[in-house]
GROMACS .gro file of C-alpha atoms in nm:
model
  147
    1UNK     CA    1   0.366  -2.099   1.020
    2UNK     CA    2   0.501  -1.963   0.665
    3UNK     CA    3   0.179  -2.067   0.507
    4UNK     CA    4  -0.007  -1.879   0.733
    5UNK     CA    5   0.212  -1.547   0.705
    6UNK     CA    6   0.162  -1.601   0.344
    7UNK     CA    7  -0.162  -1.611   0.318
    8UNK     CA    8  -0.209  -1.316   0.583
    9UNK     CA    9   0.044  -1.086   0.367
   10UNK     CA   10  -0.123  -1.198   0.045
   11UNK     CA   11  -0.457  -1.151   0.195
   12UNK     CA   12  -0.399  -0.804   0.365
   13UNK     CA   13  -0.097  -0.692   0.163
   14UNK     CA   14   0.088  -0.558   0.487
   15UNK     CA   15   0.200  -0.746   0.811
   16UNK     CA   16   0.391  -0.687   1.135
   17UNK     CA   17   0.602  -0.968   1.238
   18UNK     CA   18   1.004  -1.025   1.341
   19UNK     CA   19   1.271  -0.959   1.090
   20UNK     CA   20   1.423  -1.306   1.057
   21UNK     CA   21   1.045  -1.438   0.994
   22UNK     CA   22   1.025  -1.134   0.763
   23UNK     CA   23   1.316  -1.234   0.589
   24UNK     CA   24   1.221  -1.609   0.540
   25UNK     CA   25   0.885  -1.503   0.461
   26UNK     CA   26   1.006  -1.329   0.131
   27UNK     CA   27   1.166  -1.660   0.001
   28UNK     CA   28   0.805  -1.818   0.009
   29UNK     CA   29   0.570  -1.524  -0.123
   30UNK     CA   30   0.814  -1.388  -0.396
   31UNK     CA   31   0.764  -1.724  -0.603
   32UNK     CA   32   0.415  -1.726  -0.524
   33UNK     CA   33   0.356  -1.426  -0.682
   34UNK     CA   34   0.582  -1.485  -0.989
   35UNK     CA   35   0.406  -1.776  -1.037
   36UNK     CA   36   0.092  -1.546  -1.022
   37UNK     CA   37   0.206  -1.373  -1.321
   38UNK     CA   38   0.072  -1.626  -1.596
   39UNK     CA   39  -0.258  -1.763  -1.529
   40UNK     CA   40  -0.312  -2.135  -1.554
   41UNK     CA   41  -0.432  -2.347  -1.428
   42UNK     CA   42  -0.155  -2.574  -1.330
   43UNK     CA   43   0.033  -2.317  -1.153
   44UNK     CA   44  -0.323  -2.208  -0.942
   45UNK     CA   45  -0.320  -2.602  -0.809
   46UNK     CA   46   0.083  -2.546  -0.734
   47UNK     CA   47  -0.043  -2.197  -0.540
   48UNK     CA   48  -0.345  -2.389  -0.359
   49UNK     CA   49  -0.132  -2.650  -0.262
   50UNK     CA   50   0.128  -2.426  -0.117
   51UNK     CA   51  -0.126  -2.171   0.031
   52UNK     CA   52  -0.455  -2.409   0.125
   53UNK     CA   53  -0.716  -2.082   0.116
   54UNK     CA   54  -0.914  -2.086  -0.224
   55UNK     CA   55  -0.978  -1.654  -0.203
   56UNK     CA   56  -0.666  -1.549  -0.166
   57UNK     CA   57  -0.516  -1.797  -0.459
   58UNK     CA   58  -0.817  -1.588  -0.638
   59UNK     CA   59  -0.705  -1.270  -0.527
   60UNK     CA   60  -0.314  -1.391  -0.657
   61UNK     CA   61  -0.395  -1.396  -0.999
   62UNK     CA   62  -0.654  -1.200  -1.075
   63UNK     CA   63  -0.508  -0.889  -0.866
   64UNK     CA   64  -0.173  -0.936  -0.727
   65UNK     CA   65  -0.004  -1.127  -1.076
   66UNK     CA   66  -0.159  -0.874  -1.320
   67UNK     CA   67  -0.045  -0.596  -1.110
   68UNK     CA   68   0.317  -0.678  -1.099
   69UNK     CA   69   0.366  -0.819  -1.441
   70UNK     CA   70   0.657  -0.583  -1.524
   71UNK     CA   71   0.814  -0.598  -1.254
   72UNK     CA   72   1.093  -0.853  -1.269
   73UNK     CA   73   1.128  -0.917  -0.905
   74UNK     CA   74   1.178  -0.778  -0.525
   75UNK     CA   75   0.757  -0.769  -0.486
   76UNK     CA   76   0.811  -0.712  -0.065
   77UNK     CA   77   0.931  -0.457   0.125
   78UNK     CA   78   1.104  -0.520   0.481
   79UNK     CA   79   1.132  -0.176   0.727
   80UNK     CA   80   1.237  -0.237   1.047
   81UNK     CA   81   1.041  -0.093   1.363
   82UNK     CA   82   1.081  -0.043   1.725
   83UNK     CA   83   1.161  -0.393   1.915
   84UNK     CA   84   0.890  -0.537   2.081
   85UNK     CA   85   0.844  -0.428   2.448
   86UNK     CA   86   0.829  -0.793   2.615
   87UNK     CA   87   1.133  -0.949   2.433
   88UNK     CA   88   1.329  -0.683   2.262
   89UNK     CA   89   1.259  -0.898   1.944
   90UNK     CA   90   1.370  -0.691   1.664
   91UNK     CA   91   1.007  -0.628   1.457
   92UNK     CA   92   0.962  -0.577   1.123
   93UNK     CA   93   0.722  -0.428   0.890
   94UNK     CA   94   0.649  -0.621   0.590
   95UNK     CA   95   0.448  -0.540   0.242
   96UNK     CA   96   0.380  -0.586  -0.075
   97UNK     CA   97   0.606  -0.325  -0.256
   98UNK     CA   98   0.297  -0.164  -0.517
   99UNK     CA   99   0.028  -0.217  -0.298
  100UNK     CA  100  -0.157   0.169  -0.361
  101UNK     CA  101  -0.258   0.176  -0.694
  102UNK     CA  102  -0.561   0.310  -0.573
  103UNK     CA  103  -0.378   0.625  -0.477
  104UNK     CA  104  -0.210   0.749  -0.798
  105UNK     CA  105  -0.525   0.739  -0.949
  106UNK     CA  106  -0.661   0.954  -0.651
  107UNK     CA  107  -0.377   1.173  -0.709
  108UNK     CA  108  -0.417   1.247  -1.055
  109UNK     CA  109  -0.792   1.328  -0.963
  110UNK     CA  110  -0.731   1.586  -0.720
  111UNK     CA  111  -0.495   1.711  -0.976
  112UNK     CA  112  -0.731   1.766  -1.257
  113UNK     CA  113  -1.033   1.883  -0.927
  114UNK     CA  114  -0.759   2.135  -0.799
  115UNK     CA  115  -0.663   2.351  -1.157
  116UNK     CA  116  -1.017   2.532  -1.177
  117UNK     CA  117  -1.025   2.616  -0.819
  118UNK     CA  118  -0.677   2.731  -0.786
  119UNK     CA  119  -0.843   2.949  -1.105
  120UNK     CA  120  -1.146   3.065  -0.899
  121UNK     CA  121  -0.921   3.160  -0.615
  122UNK     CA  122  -0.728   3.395  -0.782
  123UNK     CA  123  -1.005   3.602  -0.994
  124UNK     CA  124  -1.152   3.604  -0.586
  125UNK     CA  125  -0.833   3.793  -0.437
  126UNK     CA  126  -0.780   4.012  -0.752
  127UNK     CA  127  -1.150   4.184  -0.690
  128UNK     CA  128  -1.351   4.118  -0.412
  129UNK     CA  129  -1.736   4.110  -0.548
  130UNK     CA  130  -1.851   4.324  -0.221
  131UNK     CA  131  -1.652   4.536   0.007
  132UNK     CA  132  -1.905   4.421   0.285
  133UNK     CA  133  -1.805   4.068   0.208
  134UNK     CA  134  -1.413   4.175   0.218
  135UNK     CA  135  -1.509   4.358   0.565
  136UNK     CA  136  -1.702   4.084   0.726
  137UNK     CA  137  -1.427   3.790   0.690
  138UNK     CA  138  -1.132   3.909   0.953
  139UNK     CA  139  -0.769   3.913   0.823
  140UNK     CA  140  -0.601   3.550   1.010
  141UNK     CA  141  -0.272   3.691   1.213
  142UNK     CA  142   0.007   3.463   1.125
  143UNK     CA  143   0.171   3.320   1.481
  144UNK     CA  144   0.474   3.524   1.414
  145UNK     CA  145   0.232   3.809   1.451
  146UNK     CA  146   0.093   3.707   1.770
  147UNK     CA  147   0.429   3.597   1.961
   0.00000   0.00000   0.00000
């Protein structure tokens, strides 16, 4: 059953389960992905024998290991959730703790895409190029306003 929740958290990088399977689960993935850390091939038979599924030992050291090199250690997160409606069984949310790189780099894009049109917008409210233009667009009444 760990092997499986493993390889699904490894695979997908998020998974819902309980909290005490959450909590056992770290104790198996945590070394897997120290391990990941230094490529050889040695410790990729030690992850394939632990894990049995050839893409996501793959995705282990070529994505997951170089990605948390600095980090010394605590690579999951655990947050709790509601308790599951048949059993009350406490549930659990677990993930990989960097799994958005993706993101910042999105982030610092719509940085650098947002400074010339925050630019444009202002020379646009200090002087309207037509006064039909200003006319045409109605003035938005804030809900304040309205109430």
């Amino acid at each position: 059953m760990l092997r499986n929740m493993a390889t699904s958290l490894l695979q997908h990088e998020t998974i819902r389960t309980t909290v005490p399977k959450a909590k056992e689960l770290r104790r198996v993935v945590e070394p897997l992905i120290t391990m990941a850390k230094v490529d050889s091939i040695g410790l990729r038979r030690l992850a394939h024998s632990r894990l049995r599924d050839d893409a996501v030992v793959e995705k282990l050291f070529a994505d997951l290991g170089p990605r948390f090199k600095a980090r010394a250690g605590g690579y999951t997160r655990i947050l709790k959730m509601e308790p599951r409606p048949g059993d009350n069984a406490g549930m659990a949310l677990m993930q990989l703790v960097d799994s958005a790189p993706v993101e910042s780099e999105k982030k610092a894009d719509t940085k650098a895409a947002k400074a010339p049109k925050s630019a444009a917008k202002k020379s646009k409210k200090a002087a309207p190029a037509d006064e039909s233009e200003a006319e045409a667009k109605p003035k938005r009444k804030s809900k304040k306003a309205a109430a």
